PDB file of C-alpha atoms in Angstrom:
ATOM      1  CA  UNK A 207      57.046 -19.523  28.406  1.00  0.00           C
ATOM      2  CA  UNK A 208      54.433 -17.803  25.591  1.00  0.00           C
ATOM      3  CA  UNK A 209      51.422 -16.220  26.716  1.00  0.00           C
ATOM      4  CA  UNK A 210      48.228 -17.580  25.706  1.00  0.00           C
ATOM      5  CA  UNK A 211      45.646 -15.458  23.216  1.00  0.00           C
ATOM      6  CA  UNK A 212      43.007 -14.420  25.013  1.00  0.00           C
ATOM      7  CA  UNK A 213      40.105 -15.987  23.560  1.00  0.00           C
ATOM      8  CA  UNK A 214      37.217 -14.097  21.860  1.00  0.00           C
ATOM      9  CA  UNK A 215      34.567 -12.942  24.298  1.00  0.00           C
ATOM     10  CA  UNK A 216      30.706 -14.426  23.178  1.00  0.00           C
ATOM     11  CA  UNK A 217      30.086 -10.830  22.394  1.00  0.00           C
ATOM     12  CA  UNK A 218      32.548 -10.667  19.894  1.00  0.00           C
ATOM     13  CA  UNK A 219      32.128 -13.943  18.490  1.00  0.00           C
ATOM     14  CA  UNK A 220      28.138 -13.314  17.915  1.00  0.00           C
ATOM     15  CA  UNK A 221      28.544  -9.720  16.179  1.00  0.00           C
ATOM     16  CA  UNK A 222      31.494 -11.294  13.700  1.00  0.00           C
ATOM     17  CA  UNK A 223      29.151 -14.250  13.512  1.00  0.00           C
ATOM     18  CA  UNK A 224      26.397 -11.544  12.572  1.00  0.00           C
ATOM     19  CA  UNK A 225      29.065  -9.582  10.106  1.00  0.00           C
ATOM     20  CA  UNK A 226      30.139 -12.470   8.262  1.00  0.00           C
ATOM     21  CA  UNK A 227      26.363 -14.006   7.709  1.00  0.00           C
ATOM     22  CA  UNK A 228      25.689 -10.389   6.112  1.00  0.00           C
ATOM     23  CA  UNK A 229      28.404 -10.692   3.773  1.00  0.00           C
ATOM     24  CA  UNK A 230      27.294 -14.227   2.648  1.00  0.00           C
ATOM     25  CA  UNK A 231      23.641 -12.510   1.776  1.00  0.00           C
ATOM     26  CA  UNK A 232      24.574 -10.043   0.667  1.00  0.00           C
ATOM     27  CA  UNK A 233      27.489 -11.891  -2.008  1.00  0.00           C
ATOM     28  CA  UNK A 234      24.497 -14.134  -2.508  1.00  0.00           C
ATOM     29  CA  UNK A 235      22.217 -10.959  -3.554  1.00  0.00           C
ATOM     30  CA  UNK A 236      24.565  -9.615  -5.364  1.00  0.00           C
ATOM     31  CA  UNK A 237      25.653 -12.662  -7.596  1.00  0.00           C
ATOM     32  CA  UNK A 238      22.202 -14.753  -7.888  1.00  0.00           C
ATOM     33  CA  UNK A 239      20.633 -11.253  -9.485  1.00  0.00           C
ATOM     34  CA  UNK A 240      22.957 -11.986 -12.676  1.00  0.00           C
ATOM     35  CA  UNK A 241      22.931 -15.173 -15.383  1.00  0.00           C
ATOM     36  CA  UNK A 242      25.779 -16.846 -17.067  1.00  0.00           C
ATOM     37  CA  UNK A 243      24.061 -16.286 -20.142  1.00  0.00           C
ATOM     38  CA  UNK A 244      22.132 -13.554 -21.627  1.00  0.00           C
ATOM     39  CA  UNK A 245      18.738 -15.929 -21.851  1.00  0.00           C
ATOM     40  CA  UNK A 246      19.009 -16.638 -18.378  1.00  0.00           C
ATOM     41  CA  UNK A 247      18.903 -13.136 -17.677  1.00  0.00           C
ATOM     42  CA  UNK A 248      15.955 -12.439 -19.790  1.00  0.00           C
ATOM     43  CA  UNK A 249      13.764 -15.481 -18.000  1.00  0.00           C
ATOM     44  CA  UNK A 250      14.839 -14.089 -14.332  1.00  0.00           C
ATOM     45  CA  UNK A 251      14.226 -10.434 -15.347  1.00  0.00           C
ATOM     46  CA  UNK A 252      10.552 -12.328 -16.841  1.00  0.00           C
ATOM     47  CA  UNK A 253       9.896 -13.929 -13.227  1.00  0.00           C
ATOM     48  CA  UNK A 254      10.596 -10.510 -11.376  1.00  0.00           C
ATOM     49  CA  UNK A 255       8.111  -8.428 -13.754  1.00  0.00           C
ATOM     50  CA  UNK A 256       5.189 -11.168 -13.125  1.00  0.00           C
ATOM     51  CA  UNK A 257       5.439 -12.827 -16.649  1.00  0.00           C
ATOM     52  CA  UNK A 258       5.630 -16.635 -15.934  1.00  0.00           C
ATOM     53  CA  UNK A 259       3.924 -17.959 -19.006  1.00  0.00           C
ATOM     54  CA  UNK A 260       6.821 -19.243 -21.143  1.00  0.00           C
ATOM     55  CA  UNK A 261       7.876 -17.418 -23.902  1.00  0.00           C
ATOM     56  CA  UNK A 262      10.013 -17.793 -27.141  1.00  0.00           C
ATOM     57  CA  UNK A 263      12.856 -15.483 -28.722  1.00  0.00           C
ATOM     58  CA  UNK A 264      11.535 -13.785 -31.996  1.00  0.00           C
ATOM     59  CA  UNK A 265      14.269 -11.334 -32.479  1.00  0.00           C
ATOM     60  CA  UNK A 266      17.488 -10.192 -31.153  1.00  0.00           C
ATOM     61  CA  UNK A 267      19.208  -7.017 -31.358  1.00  0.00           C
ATOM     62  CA  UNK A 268      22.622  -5.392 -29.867  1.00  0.00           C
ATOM     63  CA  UNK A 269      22.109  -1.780 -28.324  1.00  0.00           C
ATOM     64  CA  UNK A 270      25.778  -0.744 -28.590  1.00  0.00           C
ATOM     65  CA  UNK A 271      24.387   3.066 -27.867  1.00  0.00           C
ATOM     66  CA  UNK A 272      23.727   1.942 -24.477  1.00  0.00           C
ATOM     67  CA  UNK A 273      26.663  -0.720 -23.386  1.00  0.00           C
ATOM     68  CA  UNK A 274      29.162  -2.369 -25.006  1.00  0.00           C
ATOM     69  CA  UNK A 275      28.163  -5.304 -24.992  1.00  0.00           C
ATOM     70  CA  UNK A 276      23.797  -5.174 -24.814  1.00  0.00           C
ATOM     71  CA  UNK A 277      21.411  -7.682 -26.011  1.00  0.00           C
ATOM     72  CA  UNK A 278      17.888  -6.523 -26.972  1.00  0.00           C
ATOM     73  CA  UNK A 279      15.096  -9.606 -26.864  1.00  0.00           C
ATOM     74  CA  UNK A 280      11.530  -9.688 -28.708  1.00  0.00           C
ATOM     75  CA  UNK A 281      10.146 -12.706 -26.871  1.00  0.00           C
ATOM     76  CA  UNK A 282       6.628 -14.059 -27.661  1.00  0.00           C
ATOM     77  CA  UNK A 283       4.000 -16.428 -26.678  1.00  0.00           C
ATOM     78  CA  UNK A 284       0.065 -16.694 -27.349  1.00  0.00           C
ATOM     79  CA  UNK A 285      -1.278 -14.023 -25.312  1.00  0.00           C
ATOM     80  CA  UNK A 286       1.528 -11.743 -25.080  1.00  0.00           C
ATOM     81  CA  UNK A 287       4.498  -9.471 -26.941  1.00  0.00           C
ATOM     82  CA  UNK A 288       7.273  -8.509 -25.015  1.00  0.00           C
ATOM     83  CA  UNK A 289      10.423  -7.064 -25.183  1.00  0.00           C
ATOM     84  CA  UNK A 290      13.602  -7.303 -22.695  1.00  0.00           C
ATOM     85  CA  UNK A 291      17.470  -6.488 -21.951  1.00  0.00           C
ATOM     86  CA  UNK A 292      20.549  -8.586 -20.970  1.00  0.00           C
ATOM     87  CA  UNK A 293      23.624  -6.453 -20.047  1.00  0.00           C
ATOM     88  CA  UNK A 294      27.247  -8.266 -19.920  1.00  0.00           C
ATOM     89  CA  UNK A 295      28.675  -6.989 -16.262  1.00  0.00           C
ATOM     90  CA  UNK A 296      31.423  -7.603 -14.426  1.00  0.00           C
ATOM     91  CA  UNK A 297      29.735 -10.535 -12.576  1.00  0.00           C
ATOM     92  CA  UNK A 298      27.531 -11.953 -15.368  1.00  0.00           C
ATOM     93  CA  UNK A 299      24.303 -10.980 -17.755  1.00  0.00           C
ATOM     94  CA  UNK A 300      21.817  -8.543 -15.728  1.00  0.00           C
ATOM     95  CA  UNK A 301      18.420  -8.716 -17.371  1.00  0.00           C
ATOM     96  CA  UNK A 302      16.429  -6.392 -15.387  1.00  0.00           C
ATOM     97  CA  UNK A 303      13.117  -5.188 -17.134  1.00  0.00           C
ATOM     98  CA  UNK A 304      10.607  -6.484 -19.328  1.00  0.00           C
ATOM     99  CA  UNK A 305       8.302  -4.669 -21.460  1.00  0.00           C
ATOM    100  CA  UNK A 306       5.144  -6.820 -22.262  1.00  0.00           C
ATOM    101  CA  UNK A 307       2.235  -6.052 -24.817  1.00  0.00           C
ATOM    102  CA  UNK A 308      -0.862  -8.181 -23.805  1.00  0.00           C
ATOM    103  CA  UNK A 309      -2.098  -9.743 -26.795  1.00  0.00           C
ATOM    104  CA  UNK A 310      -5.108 -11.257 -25.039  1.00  0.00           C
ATOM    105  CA  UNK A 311      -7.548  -8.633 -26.229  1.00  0.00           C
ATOM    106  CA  UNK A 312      -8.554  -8.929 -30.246  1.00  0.00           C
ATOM    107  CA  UNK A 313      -6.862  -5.716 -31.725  1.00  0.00           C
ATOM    108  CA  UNK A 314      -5.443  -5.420 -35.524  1.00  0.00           C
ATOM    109  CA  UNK A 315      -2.230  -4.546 -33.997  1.00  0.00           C
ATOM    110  CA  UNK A 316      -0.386  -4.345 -30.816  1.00  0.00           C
ATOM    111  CA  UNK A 317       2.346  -2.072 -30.565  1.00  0.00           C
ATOM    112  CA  UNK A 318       4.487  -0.662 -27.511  1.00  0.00           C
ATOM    113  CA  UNK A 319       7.821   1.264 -27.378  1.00  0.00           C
ATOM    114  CA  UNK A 320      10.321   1.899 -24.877  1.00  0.00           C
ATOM    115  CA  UNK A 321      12.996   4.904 -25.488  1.00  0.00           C
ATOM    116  CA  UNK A 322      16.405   3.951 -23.513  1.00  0.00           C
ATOM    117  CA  UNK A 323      19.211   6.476 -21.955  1.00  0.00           C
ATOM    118  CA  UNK A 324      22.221   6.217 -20.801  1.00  0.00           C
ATOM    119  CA  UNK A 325      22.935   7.062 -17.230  1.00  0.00           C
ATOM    120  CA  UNK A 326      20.731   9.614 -17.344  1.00  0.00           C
ATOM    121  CA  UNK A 327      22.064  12.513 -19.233  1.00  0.00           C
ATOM    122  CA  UNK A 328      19.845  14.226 -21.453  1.00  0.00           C
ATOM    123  CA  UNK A 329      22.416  15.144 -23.905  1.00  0.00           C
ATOM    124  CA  UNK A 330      23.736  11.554 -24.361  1.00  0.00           C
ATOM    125  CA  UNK A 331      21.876   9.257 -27.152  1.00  0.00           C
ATOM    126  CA  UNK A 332      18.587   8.332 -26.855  1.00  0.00           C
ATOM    127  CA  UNK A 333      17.159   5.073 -28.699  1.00  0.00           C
ATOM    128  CA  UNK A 334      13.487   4.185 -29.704  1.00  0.00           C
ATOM    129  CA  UNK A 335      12.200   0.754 -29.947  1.00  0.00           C
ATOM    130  CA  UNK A 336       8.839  -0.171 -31.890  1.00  0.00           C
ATOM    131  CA  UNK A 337       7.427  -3.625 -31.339  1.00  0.00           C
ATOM    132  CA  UNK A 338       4.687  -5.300 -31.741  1.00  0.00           C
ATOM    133  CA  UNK A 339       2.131  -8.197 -33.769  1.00  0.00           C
ATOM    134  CA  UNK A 340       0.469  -7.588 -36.559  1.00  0.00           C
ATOM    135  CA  UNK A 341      -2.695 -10.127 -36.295  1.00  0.00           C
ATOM    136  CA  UNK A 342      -5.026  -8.559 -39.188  1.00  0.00           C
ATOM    137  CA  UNK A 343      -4.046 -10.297 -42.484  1.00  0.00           C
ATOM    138  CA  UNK A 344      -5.325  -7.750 -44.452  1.00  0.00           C
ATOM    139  CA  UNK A 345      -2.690  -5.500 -43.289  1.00  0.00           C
ATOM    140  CA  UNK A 346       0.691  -5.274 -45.706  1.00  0.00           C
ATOM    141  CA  UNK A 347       2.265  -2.267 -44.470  1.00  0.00           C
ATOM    142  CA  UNK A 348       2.699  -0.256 -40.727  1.00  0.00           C
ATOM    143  CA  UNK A 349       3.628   3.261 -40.489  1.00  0.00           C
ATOM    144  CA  UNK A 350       5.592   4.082 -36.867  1.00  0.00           C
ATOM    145  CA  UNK A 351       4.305   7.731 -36.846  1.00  0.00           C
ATOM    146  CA  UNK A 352       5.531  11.117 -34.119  1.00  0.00           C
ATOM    147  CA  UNK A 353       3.098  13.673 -34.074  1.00  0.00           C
ATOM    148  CA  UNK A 354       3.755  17.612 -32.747  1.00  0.00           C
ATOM    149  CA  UNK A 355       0.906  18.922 -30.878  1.00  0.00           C
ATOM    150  CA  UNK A 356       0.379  22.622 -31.256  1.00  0.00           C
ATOM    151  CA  UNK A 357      -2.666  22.190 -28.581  1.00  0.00           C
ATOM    152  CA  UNK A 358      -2.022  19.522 -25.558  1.00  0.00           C
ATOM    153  CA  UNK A 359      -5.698  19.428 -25.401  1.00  0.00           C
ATOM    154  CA  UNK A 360      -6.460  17.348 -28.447  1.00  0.00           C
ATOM    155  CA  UNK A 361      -7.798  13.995 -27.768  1.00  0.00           C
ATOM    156  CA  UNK A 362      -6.055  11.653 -29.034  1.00  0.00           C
ATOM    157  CA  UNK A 363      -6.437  10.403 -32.945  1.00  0.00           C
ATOM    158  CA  UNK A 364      -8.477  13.900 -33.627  1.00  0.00           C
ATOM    159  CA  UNK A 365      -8.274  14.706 -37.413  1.00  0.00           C
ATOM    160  CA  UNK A 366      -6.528  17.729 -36.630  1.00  0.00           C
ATOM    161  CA  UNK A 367      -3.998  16.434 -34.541  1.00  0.00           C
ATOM    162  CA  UNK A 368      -1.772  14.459 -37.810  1.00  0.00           C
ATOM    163  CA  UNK A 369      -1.421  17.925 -38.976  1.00  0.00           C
ATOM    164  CA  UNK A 370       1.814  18.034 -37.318  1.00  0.00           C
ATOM    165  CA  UNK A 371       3.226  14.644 -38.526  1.00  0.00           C
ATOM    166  CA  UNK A 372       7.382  14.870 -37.599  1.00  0.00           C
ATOM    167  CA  UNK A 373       8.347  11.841 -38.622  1.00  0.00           C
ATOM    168  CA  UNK A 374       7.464   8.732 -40.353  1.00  0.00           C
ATOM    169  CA  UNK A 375       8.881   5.035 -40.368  1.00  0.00           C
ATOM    170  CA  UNK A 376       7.302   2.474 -42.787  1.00  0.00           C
ATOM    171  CA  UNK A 377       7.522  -1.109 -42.185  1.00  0.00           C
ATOM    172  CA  UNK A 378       6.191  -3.200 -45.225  1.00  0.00           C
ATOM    173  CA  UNK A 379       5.159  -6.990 -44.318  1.00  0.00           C
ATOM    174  CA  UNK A 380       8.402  -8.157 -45.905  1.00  0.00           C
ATOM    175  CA  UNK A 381      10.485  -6.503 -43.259  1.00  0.00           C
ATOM    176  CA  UNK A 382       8.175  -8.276 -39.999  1.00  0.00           C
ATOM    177  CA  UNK A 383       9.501 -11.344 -38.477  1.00  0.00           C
ATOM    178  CA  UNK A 384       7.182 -14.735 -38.702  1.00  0.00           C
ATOM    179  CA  UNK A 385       6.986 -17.280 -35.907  1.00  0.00           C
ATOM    180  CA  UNK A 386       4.510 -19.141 -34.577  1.00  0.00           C
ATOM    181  CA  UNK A 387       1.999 -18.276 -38.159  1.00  0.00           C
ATOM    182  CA  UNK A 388       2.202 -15.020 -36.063  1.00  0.00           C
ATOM    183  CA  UNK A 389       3.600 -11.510 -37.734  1.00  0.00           C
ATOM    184  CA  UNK A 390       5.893  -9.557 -35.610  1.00  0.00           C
ATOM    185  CA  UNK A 391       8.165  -6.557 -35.955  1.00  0.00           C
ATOM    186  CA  UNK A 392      11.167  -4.551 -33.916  1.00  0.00           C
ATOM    187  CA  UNK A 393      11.911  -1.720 -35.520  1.00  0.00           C
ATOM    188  CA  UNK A 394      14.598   0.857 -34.115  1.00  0.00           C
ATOM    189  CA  UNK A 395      15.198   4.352 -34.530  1.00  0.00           C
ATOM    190  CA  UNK A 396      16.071   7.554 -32.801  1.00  0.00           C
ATOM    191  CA  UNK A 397      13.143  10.115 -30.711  1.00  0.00           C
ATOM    192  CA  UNK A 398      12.473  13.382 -31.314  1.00  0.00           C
ATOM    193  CA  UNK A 399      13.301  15.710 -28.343  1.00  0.00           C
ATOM    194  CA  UNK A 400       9.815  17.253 -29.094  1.00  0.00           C
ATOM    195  CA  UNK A 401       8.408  17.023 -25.137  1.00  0.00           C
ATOM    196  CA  UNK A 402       4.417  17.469 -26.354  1.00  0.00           C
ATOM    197  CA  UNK A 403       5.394  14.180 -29.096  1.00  0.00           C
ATOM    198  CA  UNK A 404       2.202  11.606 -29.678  1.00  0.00           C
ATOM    199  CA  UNK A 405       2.914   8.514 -31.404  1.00  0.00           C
ATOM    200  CA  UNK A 406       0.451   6.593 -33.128  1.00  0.00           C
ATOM    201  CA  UNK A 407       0.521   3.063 -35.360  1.00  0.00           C
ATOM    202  CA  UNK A 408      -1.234   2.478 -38.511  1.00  0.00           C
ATOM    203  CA  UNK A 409      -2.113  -0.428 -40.701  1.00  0.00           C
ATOM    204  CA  UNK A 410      -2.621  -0.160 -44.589  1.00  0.00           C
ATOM    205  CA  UNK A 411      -3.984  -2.709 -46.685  1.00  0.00           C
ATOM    206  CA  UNK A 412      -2.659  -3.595 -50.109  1.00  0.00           C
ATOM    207  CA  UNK A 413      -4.746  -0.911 -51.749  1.00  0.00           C
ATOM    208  CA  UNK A 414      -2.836   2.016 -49.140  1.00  0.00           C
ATOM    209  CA  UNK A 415      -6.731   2.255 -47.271  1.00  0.00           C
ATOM    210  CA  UNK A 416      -6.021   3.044 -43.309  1.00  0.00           C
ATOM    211  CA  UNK A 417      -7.438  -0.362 -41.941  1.00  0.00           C
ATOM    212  CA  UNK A 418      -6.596   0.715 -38.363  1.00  0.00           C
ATOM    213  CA  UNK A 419      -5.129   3.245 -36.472  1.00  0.00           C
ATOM    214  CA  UNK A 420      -3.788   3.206 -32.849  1.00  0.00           C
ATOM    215  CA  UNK A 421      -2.704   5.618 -29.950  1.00  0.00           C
ATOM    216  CA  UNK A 422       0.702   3.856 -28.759  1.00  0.00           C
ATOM    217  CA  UNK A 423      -0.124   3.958 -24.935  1.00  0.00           C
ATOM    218  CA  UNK A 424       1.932   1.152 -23.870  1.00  0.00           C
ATOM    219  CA  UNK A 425       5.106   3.345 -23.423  1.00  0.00           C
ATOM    220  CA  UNK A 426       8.092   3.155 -20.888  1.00  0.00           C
ATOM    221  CA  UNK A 427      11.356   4.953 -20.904  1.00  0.00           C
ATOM    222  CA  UNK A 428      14.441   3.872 -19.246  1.00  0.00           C
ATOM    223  CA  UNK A 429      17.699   5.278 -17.831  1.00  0.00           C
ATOM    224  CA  UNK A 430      21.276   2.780 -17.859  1.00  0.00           C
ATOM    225  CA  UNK A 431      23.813   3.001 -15.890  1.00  0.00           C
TER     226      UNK A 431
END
Protein backbone atom coordinates (compact mmCIF):
# COMPACT_ATOMS: atom_id res chain seq x y z
CA UNK A 1 0.00 0.00 0.00
CA UNK A 2 1.58 3.73 -1.13
CA UNK A 3 1.93 6.32 1.32
CA UNK A 4 0.04 9.38 0.94
CA UNK A 5 1.92 13.03 0.23
CA UNK A 6 1.69 14.93 2.98
CA UNK A 7 -0.20 17.85 2.05
CA UNK A 8 1.18 21.44 2.06
CA UNK A 9 0.90 23.14 5.43
CA UNK A 10 -1.27 26.82 5.11
CA UNK A 11 2.09 28.29 5.81
CA UNK A 12 3.56 27.02 2.88
CA UNK A 13 0.76 27.37 0.66
CA UNK A 14 0.38 31.33 1.58
CA UNK A 15 4.27 32.23 1.11
CA UNK A 16 4.25 30.21 -2.52
CA UNK A 17 0.91 31.91 -2.97
CA UNK A 18 2.89 35.23 -2.05
CA UNK A 19 6.08 34.06 -4.41
CA UNK A 20 4.16 33.29 -7.35
CA UNK A 21 1.83 36.67 -7.20
CA UNK A 22 5.40 38.51 -7.21
CA UNK A 23 6.46 36.86 -10.22
CA UNK A 24 3.16 37.70 -12.07
CA UNK A 25 3.96 41.64 -11.15
CA UNK A 26 6.79 41.63 -11.60
CA UNK A 27 6.56 39.67 -15.50
CA UNK A 28 3.78 42.20 -15.78
CA UNK A 29 6.35 45.21 -14.95
CA UNK A 30 8.71 43.98 -16.83
CA UNK A 31 6.75 43.32 -20.17
CA UNK A 32 3.93 46.21 -20.07
CA UNK A 33 7.14 48.84 -19.85
CA UNK A 34 7.91 47.80 -23.65
CA UNK A 35 5.64 48.30 -27.12
CA UNK A 36 5.30 46.06 -30.05
CA UNK A 37 6.12 48.88 -32.08
CA UNK A 38 8.50 51.66 -31.89
CA UNK A 39 5.41 54.43 -31.85
CA UNK A 40 3.95 52.75 -29.08
CA UNK A 41 6.99 53.18 -27.25
CA UNK A 42 7.35 56.78 -27.99
CA UNK A 43 3.47 57.58 -26.75
CA UNK A 44 4.13 55.46 -23.34
CA UNK A 45 7.60 57.02 -22.83
CA UNK A 46 5.21 60.61 -23.67
CA UNK A 47 2.63 59.57 -20.79
CA UNK A 48 5.52 58.82 -18.21
CA UNK A 49 7.36 62.33 -18.87
CA UNK A 50 3.85 64.29 -18.33
CA UNK A 51 3.28 65.11 -22.10
CA UNK A 52 -0.38 64.02 -22.80
CA UNK A 53 -1.30 66.50 -25.46
CA UNK A 54 -1.15 64.45 -28.68
CA UNK A 55 1.53 64.84 -30.85
CA UNK A 56 2.60 64.05 -34.52
CA UNK A 57 5.93 62.45 -36.02
CA UNK A 58 7.96 65.17 -37.97
CA UNK A 59 11.12 63.28 -38.41
CA UNK A 60 12.73 60.05 -37.84
CA UNK A 61 16.20 59.10 -37.48
CA UNK A 62 18.28 55.70 -36.65
CA UNK A 63 21.10 56.20 -33.91
CA UNK A 64 23.14 53.14 -34.93
CA UNK A 65 26.10 54.78 -32.58
CA UNK A 66 24.02 53.91 -29.73
CA UNK A 67 22.09 50.37 -30.55
CA UNK A 68 21.67 48.43 -33.31
CA UNK A 69 18.67 48.84 -33.98
CA UNK A 70 17.53 52.77 -32.44
CA UNK A 71 14.85 54.96 -33.61
CA UNK A 72 15.19 58.73 -33.00
CA UNK A 73 11.53 60.71 -33.08
CA UNK A 74 10.93 64.64 -33.66
CA UNK A 75 7.28 64.69 -32.61
CA UNK A 76 5.25 67.96 -32.69
CA UNK A 77 2.08 69.58 -31.81
CA UNK A 78 0.91 73.37 -31.29
CA UNK A 79 2.50 74.28 -28.17
CA UNK A 80 5.33 72.03 -28.06
CA UNK A 81 8.73 70.41 -29.86
CA UNK A 82 9.90 67.32 -28.67
CA UNK A 83 12.16 64.76 -29.30
CA UNK A 84 12.19 60.89 -28.14
CA UNK A 85 13.83 57.22 -28.39
CA UNK A 86 12.49 53.70 -29.16
CA UNK A 87 15.09 50.91 -28.57
CA UNK A 88 14.39 47.26 -30.17
CA UNK A 89 15.04 44.79 -26.92
CA UNK A 90 14.77 41.50 -26.33
CA UNK A 91 11.12 41.84 -25.15
CA UNK A 92 9.90 44.66 -27.43
CA UNK A 93 10.51 48.66 -28.25
CA UNK A 94 11.56 50.57 -24.86
CA UNK A 95 10.87 54.26 -25.35
CA UNK A 96 11.97 55.72 -22.19
CA UNK A 97 12.61 59.60 -22.33
CA UNK A 98 11.27 62.49 -23.95
CA UNK A 99 12.85 65.70 -24.53
CA UNK A 100 10.18 68.51 -25.00
CA UNK A 101 10.73 72.25 -26.13
CA UNK A 102 7.64 74.33 -25.00
CA UNK A 103 6.61 76.32 -27.80
CA UNK A 104 3.93 78.14 -25.83
CA UNK A 105 5.98 81.25 -25.26
CA UNK A 106 6.45 83.63 -28.63
CA UNK A 107 10.27 83.20 -29.39
CA UNK A 108 11.90 83.38 -33.11
CA UNK A 109 13.21 80.03 -32.44
CA UNK A 110 13.10 77.19 -30.10
CA UNK A 111 15.91 74.99 -29.95
CA UNK A 112 17.03 72.13 -27.42
CA UNK A 113 19.71 69.37 -27.67
CA UNK A 114 20.36 66.26 -26.00
CA UNK A 115 24.04 64.57 -26.36
CA UNK A 116 23.61 60.56 -25.96
CA UNK A 117 26.33 57.84 -24.58
CA UNK A 118 26.64 54.62 -24.56
CA UNK A 119 26.71 52.77 -21.32
CA UNK A 120 28.50 55.26 -19.89
CA UNK A 121 32.03 55.25 -21.01
CA UNK A 122 33.56 58.39 -21.74
CA UNK A 123 35.75 57.13 -24.40
CA UNK A 124 32.90 55.49 -26.41
CA UNK A 125 30.96 57.85 -29.10
CA UNK A 126 29.12 60.57 -28.14
CA UNK A 127 26.17 62.02 -30.43
CA UNK A 128 24.58 65.59 -30.50
CA UNK A 129 21.10 66.27 -31.47
CA UNK A 130 19.81 69.90 -32.49
CA UNK A 131 16.07 70.39 -32.72
CA UNK A 132 13.86 72.76 -32.80
CA UNK A 133 10.98 75.35 -34.80
CA UNK A 134 11.79 78.02 -36.57
CA UNK A 135 8.49 80.37 -36.21
CA UNK A 136 10.03 83.85 -37.55
CA UNK A 137 9.52 83.91 -41.37
CA UNK A 138 12.03 86.25 -41.88
CA UNK A 139 14.55 83.79 -40.90
CA UNK A 140 16.31 81.66 -44.01
CA UNK A 141 19.22 80.27 -42.39
CA UNK A 142 20.26 78.81 -38.51
CA UNK A 143 23.72 78.47 -37.40
CA UNK A 144 24.10 75.46 -34.50
CA UNK A 145 27.12 77.24 -32.87
CA UNK A 146 29.91 75.67 -29.68
CA UNK A 147 31.59 78.31 -28.04
CA UNK A 148 35.09 77.88 -25.74
CA UNK A 149 35.04 79.99 -22.76
CA UNK A 150 38.42 81.24 -21.70
CA UNK A 151 36.50 82.93 -18.53
CA UNK A 152 33.44 80.75 -16.92
CA UNK A 153 32.29 84.03 -15.69
CA UNK A 154 30.92 85.51 -18.87
CA UNK A 155 27.27 85.91 -18.97
CA UNK A 156 25.91 84.40 -21.42
CA UNK A 157 25.63 86.01 -25.21
CA UNK A 158 28.48 88.72 -24.02
CA UNK A 159 30.24 90.09 -27.19
CA UNK A 160 33.33 88.72 -26.01
CA UNK A 161 32.30 85.41 -25.36
CA UNK A 162 31.92 84.28 -29.61
CA UNK A 163 35.52 84.99 -29.60
CA UNK A 164 36.10 81.44 -29.08
CA UNK A 165 33.66 80.03 -31.72
CA UNK A 166 34.79 75.94 -32.09
CA UNK A 167 32.50 74.93 -34.31
CA UNK A 168 29.82 75.86 -36.63
CA UNK A 169 26.79 73.94 -38.31
CA UNK A 170 24.59 75.86 -40.84
CA UNK A 171 21.18 74.82 -41.57
CA UNK A 172 19.64 76.82 -44.57
CA UNK A 173 15.61 76.78 -44.72
CA UNK A 174 15.83 74.22 -47.52
CA UNK A 175 17.27 71.61 -45.24
CA UNK A 176 14.16 72.19 -42.22
CA UNK A 177 11.30 69.88 -42.30
CA UNK A 178 7.57 71.50 -42.93
CA UNK A 179 4.45 70.20 -41.23
CA UNK A 180 1.70 71.63 -39.91
CA UNK A 181 2.71 75.42 -42.04
CA UNK A 182 5.26 74.99 -39.15
CA UNK A 183 9.32 74.95 -39.89
CA UNK A 184 11.23 72.39 -38.04
CA UNK A 185 14.73 70.96 -38.04
CA UNK A 186 16.91 67.80 -36.47
CA UNK A 187 20.14 68.21 -37.18
CA UNK A 188 22.92 65.67 -35.89
CA UNK A 189 26.43 65.88 -35.27
CA UNK A 190 29.20 64.97 -32.93
CA UNK A 191 30.24 67.29 -29.31
CA UNK A 192 33.23 68.68 -28.55
CA UNK A 193 34.87 67.20 -25.37
CA UNK A 194 35.52 70.92 -24.46
CA UNK A 195 33.91 70.67 -20.58
CA UNK A 196 33.53 74.84 -20.29
CA UNK A 197 31.44 74.43 -24.14
CA UNK A 198 28.32 77.11 -24.54
CA UNK A 199 26.09 76.59 -27.33
CA UNK A 200 24.06 79.16 -28.76
CA UNK A 201 21.37 79.33 -31.95
CA UNK A 202 21.14 82.02 -34.42
CA UNK A 203 18.76 83.15 -37.07
CA UNK A 204 19.85 85.12 -40.29
CA UNK A 205 17.64 86.72 -42.59
CA UNK A 206 18.05 86.66 -46.35
CA UNK A 207 20.37 89.63 -46.27
CA UNK A 208 22.96 87.40 -43.55
CA UNK A 209 21.62 90.29 -40.61
CA UNK A 210 21.55 88.28 -37.04
CA UNK A 211 17.65 88.48 -36.52
CA UNK A 212 17.98 86.55 -33.23
CA UNK A 213 20.25 84.93 -31.15
CA UNK A 214 19.67 82.34 -28.34
CA UNK A 215 21.48 80.67 -25.29
CA UNK A 216 20.49 76.82 -25.86
CA UNK A 217 19.39 76.15 -22.16
CA UNK A 218 17.09 73.39 -22.78
CA UNK A 219 19.89 70.71 -22.62
CA UNK A 220 19.90 67.00 -21.34
CA UNK A 221 22.47 64.34 -21.75
CA UNK A 222 21.91 60.72 -21.58
CA UNK A 223 23.76 57.46 -20.85
CA UNK A 224 22.44 53.79 -22.80
CA UNK A 225 22.86 50.78 -21.75
Amino acid sequence: MSKMKPMPSRRRRALRNCLIALLAIALYSSVSFYALTPLNAVEYAKDRSGLYDPTEVVSVQWVPEMHRVHRLYLVENEHTVALSSAILRVLGWEGSFVWAVDCSKESPIHCGCVTMSHGGNNDGERVLFYYGRVNDPKIARIELLEVHLQDSGIPPGETTEFENIVSTIELPCEEWITKNGRAYFLEKSFPSDDVTIRRYVRGYDGEGNIVHQEYISNYAGVSWG
